[in-house]
Short mmCIF file of C-alpha atoms in Angstrom, two decimals:
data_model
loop_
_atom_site.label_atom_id
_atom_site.label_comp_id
_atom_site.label_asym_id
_atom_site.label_seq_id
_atom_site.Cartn_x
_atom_site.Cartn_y
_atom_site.Cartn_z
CA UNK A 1 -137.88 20.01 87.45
CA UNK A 2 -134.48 17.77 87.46
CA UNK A 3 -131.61 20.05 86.39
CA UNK A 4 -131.46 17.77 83.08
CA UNK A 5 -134.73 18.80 82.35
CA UNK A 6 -134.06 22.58 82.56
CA UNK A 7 -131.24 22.12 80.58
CA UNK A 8 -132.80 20.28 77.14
CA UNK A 9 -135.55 22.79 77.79
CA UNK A 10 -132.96 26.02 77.31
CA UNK A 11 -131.57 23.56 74.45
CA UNK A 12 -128.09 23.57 76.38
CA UNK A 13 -126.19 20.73 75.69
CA UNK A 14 -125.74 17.72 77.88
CA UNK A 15 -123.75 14.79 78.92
CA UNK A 16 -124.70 12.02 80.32
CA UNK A 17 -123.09 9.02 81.06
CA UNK A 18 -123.42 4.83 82.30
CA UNK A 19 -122.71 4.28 85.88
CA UNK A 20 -120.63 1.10 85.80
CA UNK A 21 -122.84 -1.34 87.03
CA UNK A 22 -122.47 -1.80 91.45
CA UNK A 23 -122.68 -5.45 92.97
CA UNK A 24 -121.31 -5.04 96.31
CA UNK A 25 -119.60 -2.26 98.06
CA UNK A 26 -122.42 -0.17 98.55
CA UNK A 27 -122.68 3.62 98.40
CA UNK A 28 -119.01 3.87 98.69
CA UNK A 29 -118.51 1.81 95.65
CA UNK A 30 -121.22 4.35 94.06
CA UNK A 31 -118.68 7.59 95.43
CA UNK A 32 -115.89 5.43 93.70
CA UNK A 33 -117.40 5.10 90.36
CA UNK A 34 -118.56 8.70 89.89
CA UNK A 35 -115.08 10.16 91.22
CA UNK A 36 -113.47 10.60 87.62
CA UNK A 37 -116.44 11.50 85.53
CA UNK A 38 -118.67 14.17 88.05
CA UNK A 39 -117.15 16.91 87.20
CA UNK A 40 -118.35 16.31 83.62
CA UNK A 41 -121.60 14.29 83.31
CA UNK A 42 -124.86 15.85 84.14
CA UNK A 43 -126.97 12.66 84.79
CA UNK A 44 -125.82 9.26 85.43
CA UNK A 45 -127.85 6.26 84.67
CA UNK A 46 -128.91 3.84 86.65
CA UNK A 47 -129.06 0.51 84.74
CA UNK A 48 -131.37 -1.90 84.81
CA UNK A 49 -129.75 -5.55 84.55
CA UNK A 50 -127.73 -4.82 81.58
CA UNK A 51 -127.30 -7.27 78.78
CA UNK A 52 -129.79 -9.57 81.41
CA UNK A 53 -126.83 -9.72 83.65
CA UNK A 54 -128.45 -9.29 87.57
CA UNK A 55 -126.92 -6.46 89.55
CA UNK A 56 -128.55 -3.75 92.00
CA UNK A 57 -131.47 -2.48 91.09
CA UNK A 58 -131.61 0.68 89.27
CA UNK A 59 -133.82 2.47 91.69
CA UNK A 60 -131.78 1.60 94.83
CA UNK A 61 -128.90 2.45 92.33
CA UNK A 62 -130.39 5.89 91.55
CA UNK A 63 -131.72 6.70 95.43
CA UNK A 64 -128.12 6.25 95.94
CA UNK A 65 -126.63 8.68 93.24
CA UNK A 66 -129.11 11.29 94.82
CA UNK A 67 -127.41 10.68 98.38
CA UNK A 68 -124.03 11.30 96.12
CA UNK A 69 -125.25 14.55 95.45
CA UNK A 70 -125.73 13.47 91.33
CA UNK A 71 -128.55 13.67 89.31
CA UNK A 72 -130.30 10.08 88.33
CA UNK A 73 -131.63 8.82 84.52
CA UNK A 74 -133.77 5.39 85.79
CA UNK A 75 -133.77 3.00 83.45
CA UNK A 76 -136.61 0.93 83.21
CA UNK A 77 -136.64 -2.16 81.18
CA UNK A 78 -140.12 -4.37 80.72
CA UNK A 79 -138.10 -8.02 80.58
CA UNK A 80 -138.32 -8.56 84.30
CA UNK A 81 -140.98 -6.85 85.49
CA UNK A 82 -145.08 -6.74 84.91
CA UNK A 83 -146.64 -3.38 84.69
CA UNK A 84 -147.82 -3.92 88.30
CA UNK A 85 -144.33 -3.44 88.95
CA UNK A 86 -142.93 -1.22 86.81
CA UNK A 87 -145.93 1.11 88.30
CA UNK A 88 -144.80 0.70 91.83
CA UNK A 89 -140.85 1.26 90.83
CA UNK A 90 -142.20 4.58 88.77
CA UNK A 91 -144.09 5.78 91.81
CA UNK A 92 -140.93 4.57 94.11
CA UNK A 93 -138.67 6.89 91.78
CA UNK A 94 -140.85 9.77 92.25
CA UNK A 95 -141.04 9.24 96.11
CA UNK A 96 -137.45 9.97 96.07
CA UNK A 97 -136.97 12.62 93.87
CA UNK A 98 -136.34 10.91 91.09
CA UNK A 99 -137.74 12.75 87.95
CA UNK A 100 -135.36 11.29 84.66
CA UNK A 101 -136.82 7.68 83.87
CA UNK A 102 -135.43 6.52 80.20
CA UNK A 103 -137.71 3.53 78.93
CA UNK A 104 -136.36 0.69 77.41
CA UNK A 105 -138.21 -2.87 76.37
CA UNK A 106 -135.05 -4.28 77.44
CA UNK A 107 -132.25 -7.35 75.86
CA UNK A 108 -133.83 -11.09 75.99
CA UNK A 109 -133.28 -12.94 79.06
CA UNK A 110 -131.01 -15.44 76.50
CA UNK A 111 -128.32 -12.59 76.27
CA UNK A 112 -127.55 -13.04 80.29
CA UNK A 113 -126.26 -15.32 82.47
CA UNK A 114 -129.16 -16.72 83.72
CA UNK A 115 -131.18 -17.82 80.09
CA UNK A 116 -133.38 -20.13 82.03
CA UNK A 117 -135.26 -16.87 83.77
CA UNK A 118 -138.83 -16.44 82.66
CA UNK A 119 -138.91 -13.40 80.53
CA UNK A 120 -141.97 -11.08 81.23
CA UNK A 121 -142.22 -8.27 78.96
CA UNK A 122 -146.04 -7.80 79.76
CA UNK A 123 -145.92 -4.36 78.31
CA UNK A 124 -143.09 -3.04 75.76
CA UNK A 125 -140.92 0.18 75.79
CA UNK A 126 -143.36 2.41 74.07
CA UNK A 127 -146.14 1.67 76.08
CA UNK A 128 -143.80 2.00 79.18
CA UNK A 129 -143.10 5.38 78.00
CA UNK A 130 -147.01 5.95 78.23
CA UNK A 131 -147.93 4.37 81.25
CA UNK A 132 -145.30 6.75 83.33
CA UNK A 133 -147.31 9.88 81.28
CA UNK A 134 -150.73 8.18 82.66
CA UNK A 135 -149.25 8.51 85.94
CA UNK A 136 -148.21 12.03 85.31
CA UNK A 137 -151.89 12.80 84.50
CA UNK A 138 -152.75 11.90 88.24
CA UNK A 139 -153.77 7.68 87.70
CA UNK A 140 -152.71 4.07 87.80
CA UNK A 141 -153.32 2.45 84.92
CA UNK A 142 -156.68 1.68 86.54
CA UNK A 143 -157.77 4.58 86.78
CA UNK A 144 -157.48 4.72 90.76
CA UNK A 145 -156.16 7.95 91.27
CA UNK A 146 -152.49 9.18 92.42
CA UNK A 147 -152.54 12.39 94.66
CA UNK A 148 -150.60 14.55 94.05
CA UNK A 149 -149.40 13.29 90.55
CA UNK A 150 -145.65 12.30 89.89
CA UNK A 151 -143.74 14.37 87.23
CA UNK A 152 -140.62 12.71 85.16
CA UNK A 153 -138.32 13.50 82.77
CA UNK A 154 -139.26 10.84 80.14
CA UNK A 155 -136.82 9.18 78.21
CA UNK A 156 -136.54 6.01 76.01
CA UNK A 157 -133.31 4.28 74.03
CA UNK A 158 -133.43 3.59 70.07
CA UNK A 159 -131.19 2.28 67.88
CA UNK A 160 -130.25 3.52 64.71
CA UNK A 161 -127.74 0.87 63.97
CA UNK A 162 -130.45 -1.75 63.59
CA UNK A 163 -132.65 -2.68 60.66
CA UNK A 164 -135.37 -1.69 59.42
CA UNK A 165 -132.96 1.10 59.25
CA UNK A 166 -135.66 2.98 57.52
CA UNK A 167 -137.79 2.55 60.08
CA UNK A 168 -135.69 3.68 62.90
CA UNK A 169 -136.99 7.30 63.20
CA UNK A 170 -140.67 6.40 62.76
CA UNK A 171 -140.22 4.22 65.75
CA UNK A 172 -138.92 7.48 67.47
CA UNK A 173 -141.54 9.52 66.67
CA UNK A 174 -144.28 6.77 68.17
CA UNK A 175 -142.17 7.37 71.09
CA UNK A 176 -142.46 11.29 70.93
CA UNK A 177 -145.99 10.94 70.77
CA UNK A 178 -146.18 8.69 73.75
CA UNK A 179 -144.82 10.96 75.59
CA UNK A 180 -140.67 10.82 75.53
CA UNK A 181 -138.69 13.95 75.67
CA UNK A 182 -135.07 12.83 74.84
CA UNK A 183 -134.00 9.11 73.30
CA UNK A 184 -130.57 8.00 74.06
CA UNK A 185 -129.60 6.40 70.82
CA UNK A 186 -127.54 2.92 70.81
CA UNK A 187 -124.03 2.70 71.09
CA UNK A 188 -123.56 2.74 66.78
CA UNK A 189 -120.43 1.71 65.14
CA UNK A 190 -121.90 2.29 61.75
CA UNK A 191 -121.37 6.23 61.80
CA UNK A 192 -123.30 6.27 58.09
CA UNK A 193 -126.34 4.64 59.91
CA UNK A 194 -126.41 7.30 62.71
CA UNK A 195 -125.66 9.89 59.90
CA UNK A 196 -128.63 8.74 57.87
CA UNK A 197 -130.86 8.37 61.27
CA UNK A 198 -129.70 12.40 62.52
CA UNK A 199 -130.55 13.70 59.12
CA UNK A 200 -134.40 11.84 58.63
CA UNK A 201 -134.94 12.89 62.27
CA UNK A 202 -133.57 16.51 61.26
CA UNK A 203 -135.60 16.78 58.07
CA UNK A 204 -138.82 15.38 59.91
CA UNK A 205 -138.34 17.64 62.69
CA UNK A 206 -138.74 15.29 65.15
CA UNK A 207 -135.08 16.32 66.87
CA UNK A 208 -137.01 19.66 67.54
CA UNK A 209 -139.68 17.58 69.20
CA UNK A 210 -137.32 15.38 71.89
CA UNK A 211 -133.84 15.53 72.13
CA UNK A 212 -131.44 13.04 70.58
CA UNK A 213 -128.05 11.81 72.37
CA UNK A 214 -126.01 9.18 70.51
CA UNK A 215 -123.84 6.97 72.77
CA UNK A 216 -119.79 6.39 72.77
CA UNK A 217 -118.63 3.56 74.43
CA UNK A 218 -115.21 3.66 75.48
CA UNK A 219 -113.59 0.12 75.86
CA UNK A 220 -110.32 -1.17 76.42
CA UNK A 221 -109.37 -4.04 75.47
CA UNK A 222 -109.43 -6.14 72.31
CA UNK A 223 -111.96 -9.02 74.45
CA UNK A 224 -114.16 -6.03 75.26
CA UNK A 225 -114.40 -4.96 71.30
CA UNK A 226 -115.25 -8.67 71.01
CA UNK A 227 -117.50 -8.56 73.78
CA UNK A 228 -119.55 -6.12 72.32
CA UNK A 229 -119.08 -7.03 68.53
CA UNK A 230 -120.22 -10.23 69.33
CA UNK A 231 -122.37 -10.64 72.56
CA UNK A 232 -124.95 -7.45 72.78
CA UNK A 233 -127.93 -7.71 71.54
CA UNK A 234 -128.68 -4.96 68.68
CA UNK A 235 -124.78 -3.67 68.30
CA UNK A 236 -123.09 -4.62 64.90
CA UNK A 237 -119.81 -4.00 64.66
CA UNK A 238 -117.71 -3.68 61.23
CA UNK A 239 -114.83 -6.58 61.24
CA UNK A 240 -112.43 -3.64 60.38
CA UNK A 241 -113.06 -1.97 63.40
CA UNK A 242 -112.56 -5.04 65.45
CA UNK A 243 -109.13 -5.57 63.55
CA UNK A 244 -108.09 -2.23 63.88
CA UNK A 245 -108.16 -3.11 67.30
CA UNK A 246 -106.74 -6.47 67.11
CA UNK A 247 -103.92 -5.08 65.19
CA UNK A 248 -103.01 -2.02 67.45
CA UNK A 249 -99.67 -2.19 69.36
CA UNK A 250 -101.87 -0.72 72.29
CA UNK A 251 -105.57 -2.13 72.37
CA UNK A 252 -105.93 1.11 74.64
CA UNK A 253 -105.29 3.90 72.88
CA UNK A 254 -106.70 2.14 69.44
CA UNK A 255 -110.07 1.76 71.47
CA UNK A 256 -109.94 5.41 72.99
CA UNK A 257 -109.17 6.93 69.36
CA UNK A 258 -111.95 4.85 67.79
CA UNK A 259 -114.27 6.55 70.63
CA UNK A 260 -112.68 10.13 69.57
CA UNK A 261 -113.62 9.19 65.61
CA UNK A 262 -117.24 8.41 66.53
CA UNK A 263 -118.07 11.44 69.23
CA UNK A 264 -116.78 13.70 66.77
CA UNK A 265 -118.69 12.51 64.05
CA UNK A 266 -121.94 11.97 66.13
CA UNK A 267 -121.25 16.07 67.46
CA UNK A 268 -120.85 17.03 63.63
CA UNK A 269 -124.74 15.52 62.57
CA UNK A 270 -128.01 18.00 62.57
CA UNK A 271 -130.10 18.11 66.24
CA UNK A 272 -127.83 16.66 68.43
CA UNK A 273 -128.56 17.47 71.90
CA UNK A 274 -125.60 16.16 73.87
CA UNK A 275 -123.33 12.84 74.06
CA UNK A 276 -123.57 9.36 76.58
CA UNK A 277 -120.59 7.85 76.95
CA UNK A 278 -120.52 4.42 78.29
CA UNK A 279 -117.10 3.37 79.34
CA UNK A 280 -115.31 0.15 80.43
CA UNK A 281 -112.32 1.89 81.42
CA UNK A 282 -112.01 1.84 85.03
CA UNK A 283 -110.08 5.78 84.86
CA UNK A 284 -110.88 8.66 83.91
CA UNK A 285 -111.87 8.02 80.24
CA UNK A 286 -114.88 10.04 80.20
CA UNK A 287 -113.06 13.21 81.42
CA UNK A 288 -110.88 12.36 79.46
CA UNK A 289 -112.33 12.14 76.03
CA UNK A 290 -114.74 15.28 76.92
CA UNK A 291 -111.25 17.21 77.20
CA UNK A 292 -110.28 16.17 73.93
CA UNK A 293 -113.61 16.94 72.44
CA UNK A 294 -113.60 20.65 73.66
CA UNK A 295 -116.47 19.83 75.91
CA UNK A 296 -116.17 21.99 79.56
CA UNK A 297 -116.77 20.07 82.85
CA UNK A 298 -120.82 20.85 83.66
CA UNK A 299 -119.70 23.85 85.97
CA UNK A 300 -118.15 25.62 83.07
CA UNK A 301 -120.91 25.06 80.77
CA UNK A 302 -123.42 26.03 83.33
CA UNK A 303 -121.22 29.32 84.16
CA UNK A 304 -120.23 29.82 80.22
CA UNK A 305 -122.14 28.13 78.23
CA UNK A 306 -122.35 25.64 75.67
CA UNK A 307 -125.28 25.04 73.37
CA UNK A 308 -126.66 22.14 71.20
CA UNK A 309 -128.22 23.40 68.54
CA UNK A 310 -131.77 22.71 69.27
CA UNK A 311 -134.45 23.39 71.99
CA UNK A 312 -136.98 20.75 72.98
CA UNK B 15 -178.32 -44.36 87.70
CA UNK B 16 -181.23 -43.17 85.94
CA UNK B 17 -179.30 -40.95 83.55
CA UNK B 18 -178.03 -42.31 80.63
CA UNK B 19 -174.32 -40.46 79.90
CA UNK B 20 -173.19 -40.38 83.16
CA UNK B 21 -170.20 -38.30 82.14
CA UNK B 22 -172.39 -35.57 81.07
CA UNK B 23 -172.19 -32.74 83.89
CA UNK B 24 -175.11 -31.57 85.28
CA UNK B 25 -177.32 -28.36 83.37
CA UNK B 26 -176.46 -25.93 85.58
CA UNK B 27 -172.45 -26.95 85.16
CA UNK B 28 -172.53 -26.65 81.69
CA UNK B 29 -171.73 -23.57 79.29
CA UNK B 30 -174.57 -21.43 78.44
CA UNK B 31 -175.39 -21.31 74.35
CA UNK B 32 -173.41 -18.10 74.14
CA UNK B 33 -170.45 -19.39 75.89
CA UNK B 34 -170.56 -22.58 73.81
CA UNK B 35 -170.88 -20.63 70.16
CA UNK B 36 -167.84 -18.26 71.47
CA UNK B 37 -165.78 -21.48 72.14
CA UNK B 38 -167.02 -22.81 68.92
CA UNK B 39 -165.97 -19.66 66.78
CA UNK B 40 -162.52 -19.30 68.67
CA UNK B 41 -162.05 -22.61 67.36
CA UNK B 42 -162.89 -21.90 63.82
CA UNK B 43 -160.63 -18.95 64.05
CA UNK B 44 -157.80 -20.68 65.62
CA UNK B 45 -158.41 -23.08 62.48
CA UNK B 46 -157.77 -20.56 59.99
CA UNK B 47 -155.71 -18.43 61.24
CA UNK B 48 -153.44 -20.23 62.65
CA UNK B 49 -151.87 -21.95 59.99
CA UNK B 50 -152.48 -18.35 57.60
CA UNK B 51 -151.02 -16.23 60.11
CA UNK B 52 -149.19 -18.26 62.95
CA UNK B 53 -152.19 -16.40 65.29
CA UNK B 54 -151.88 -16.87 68.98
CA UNK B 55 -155.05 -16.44 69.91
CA UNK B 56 -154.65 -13.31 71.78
CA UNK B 57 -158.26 -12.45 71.29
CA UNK B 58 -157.19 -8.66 70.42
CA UNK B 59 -156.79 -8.69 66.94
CA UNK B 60 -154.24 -6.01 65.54
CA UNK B 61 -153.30 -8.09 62.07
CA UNK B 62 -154.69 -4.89 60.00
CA UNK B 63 -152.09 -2.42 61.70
CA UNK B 64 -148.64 -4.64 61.43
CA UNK B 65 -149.51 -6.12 57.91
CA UNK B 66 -150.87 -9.10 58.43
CA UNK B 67 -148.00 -10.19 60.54
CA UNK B 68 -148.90 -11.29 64.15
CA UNK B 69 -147.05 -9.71 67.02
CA UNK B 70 -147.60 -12.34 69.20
CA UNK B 71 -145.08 -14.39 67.07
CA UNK B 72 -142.16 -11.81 68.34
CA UNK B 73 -140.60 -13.67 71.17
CA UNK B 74 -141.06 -10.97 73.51
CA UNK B 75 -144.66 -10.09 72.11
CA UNK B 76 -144.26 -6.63 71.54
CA UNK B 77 -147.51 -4.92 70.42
CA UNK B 78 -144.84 -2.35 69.05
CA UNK B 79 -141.80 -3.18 67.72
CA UNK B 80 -139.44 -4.27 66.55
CA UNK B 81 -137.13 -3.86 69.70
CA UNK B 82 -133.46 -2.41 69.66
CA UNK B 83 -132.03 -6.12 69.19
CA UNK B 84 -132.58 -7.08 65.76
CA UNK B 85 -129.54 -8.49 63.86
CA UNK B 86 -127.86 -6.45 61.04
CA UNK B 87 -129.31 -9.65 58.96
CA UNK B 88 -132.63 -8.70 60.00
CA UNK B 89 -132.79 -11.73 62.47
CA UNK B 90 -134.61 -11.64 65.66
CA UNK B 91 -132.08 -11.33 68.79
CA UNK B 92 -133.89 -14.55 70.24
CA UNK B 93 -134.21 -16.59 67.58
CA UNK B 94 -131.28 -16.12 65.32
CA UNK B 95 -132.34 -18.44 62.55
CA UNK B 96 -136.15 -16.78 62.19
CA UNK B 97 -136.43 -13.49 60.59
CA UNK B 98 -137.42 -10.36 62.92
CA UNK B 99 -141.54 -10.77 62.90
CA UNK B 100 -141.88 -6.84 63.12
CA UNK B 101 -139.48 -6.65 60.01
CA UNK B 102 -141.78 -8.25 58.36
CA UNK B 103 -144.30 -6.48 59.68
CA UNK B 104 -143.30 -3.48 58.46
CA UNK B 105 -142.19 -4.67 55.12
CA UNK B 106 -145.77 -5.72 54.49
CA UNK B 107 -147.44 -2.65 56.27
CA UNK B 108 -146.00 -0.66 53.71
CA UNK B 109 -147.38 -2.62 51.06
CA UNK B 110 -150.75 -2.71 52.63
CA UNK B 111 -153.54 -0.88 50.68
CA UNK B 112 -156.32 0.35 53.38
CA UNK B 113 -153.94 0.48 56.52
CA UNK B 114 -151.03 1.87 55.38
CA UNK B 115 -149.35 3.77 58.34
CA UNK B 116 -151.59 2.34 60.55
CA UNK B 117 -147.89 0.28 62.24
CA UNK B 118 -147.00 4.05 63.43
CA UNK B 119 -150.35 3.75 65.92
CA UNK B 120 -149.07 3.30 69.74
CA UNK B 121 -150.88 -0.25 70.27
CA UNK B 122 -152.52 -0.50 73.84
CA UNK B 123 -151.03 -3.50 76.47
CA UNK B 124 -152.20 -6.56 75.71
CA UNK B 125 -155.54 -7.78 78.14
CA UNK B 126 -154.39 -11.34 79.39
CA UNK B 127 -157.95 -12.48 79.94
CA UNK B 128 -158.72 -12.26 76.87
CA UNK B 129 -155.93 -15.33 75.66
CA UNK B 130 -157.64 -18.02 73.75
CA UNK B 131 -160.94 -16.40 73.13
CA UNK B 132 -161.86 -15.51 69.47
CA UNK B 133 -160.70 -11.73 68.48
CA UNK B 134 -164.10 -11.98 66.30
CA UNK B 135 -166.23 -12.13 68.72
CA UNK B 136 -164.40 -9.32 70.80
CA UNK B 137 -164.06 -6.94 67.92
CA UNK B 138 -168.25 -7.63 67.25
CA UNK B 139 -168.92 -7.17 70.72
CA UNK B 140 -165.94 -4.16 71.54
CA UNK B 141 -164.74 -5.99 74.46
CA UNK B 142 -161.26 -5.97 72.64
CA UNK B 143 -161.76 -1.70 72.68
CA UNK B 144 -162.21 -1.98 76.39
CA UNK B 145 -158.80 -0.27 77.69
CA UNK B 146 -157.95 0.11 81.48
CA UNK B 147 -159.71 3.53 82.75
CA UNK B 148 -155.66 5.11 83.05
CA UNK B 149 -155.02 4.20 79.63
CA UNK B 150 -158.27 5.26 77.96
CA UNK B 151 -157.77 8.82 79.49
CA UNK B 152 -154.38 8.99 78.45
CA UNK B 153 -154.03 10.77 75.18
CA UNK B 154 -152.52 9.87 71.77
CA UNK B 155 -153.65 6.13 72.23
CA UNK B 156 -155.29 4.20 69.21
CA UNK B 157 -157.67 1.80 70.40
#
């Protein structure tokens, strides 16, 4: 059982956080990424061609955050690969250990660098999220049998900042019942959408069923608000909070404080089970903005604790 | 040559009776509901549980949207002048009478063999039920 696991389990609460994506460099480039943000984070995702941009894969990624002595979340996205494939990477994962998969259908090949790409998408998120619990019962998807059976962590992504807004939280509960146990919610910059998402969820009781962990993305620079107000897929962002930006004497600090605003608000809703951050920064801006939030580095928690408010 | 159509293949080349009234009713379906429903012919029919709104349509063909990417305007991420296809899928799921709810069912991979072949003649026959051995064991699946 990965040590994330235990934790949503005892219904202690937990970071996690976006490994920058690697290219070259290697494992060292790995150790140099995690420096500033291990003591805090308790699982580090591996990414899986972000925004359809090519980088290493998220399995070598995640063999090599196990060799850093850090505990994996594979993504998994169905764009590039066919379920052959995403079979063999689940069964790779588990070969080395690696028990957190998150399950995501993944951004159209158009929103990369390299639109031409045949997109595959042979099976979608949800059903991703059941094939890895059809290999936890001991098969392939044929039926041929796997001996002895992998066991994961599963995880998926939604987004609450996207329409049918209504619909959002249904969506999450089809995932539930496929078999996800936490959903790391999109990266929102509508904090009345994730409001109205938390509650539903609350109310329904499906945030007793799998743990929900909204995302704060950290950037720093007014072309990186752009970036992301502009370029990925399934992220609206209000023109206000662009210009506030824009209009900042320090692009910085505007973009760290806008951060603060949203973790704090996202902490304050019903059933949340822990934070992501994603950051752009290349410091300590993780570490940093848990400090501010009154959220211990993981050894202090662990030693401590520090609760969510709900067991799953 | 004795035979008068030359360009007819021999008897043993050419598609049994059943194969020929399959081909026959994939094209009648293709003829209706193709212009009704923009239908793809994925020979697995699952009109009744996304409100009459094919899947297929989706640029990424989710059985089970709609994805993370859909615009604030309710546009589709790939296509940002067409409206998201599971939008409207659930927009008119809700108004459906008999299968109301029925868009919350986890909707089984698509079979690829099955593209082009009539989704009547599956559905009478329950080839489109057939589900790899994995899945079928797996629990909490609607066929």
């Amino acid at each position: 059982m990965s040590n994330l696991e235990r934790k949503l389990a005892a219904g202690e609460f937990v970071v996690t956080a976006e490994l920058p994506v690697i290219d070259g460099g290697g494992q060292g480039e790995i150790l140099r990424q995690l420096a500033p943000m291990r003591p805090f984070v308790d699982a580090f995702n591996a990414t899986d061609n972000p925004s359809a941009h090519a980088h290493c894969s998220p399995l070598a990624v995640a063999i090599g955050l196990i060799q850093a002595g850090v505990e994996p979340v594979m993504q998994l996205a169905c764009r590039d690969r066919n379920r052959l494939a995403l079979e063999a990477d689940l069964l790779g994962a588990a070969m080395h250990g690696i028990e957190n998969i998150c399950c995501l259908t993944g951004d159209d090949v158009t929103a990369g660098d390299e639109p031409e790409t045949r997109r595959v998408f042979d099976i979608d998120g949800p059903q991703l999220i059941a094939l890895a619990r059809v290999l936890e019962g001991g098969r392939y998807l044929s039926g041929r049998s796997i001996t002895p059976p992998p066991h994961y962590l599963i995880g998926a992504v939604e987004n609450p900042g996207a329409p049918p807004y209504e619909y959002r939280v249904r969506r999450a509960a089809q995932k539930a019942l496929a078999g996800a146990r936490f959903l790391q919610l999109q990266i929102c910059y509508h904090p009345e959408l994730l409001e109205r998402f938390m509650r539903v969820a609350s109310d329904t009781g499906l945030s007793e069923r799998l743990a929900l962990i909204p995302s704060i993305c950290i950037l720093r620079t007014v072309g990186g608000m752009r970036f992301v107000a502009t370029q990925v897929p399934g992220i609206d962002v209000p023109p206000e909070t662009v210009a506030r930006v824009e209009n900042a004497g320090d692009a910085e600090v505007e973009c760290f404080e806008i951060a603060y605003e949203l973790a704090c608000h996202a902490l304050a809703q019903p059933g949340v089970a822990g934070l992501h951050f994603i950051s752009f920064r290349r410091d300590a801006g993780i570490a940093k903005l848990c400090t501010r939030l009154g959220i211990p580095p993981r050894l202090e928690r662990e030693t401590n604790g520090y609760s969510a408010s709900v067991a799953v | 040559m004795s035979d008068s159509s030359p360009a007819r293949p021999p008897a043993s080349a050419r598609p049994h009776a059943p194969a020929r009234a399959a081909a026959l009713i994939a094209r009648a379906e293709h003829a209706i509901k193709g212009p009704v429903w923009g239908c793809q012919m994925c020979g697995q029919c699952v009109l009744h549980s996304t409100g009459l709104t094919c899947p297929m349509n989706c640029p990424k063909t989710l059985r089970n949207g709609p994805c993370g990417g859909v615009r604030a305007n309710g546009h589709c991420e790939v296509k940002p002048e067409m409206r998201c296809v599971w939008l409207k899928a659930y927009e008119r799921s809700e108004r459906m009478p008999g299968w109301r709810g029925h868009i919350d069912d986890l909707r089984p991979p698509v079979d690829n063999r099955l593209k082009g072949t009539s989704a009547w003649v599956n559905l009478i026959t329950g080839r489109d039920r057939q589900l790899p051995a994995g899945w079928a064991a797996g629990a909490d699946v609607e066929p």
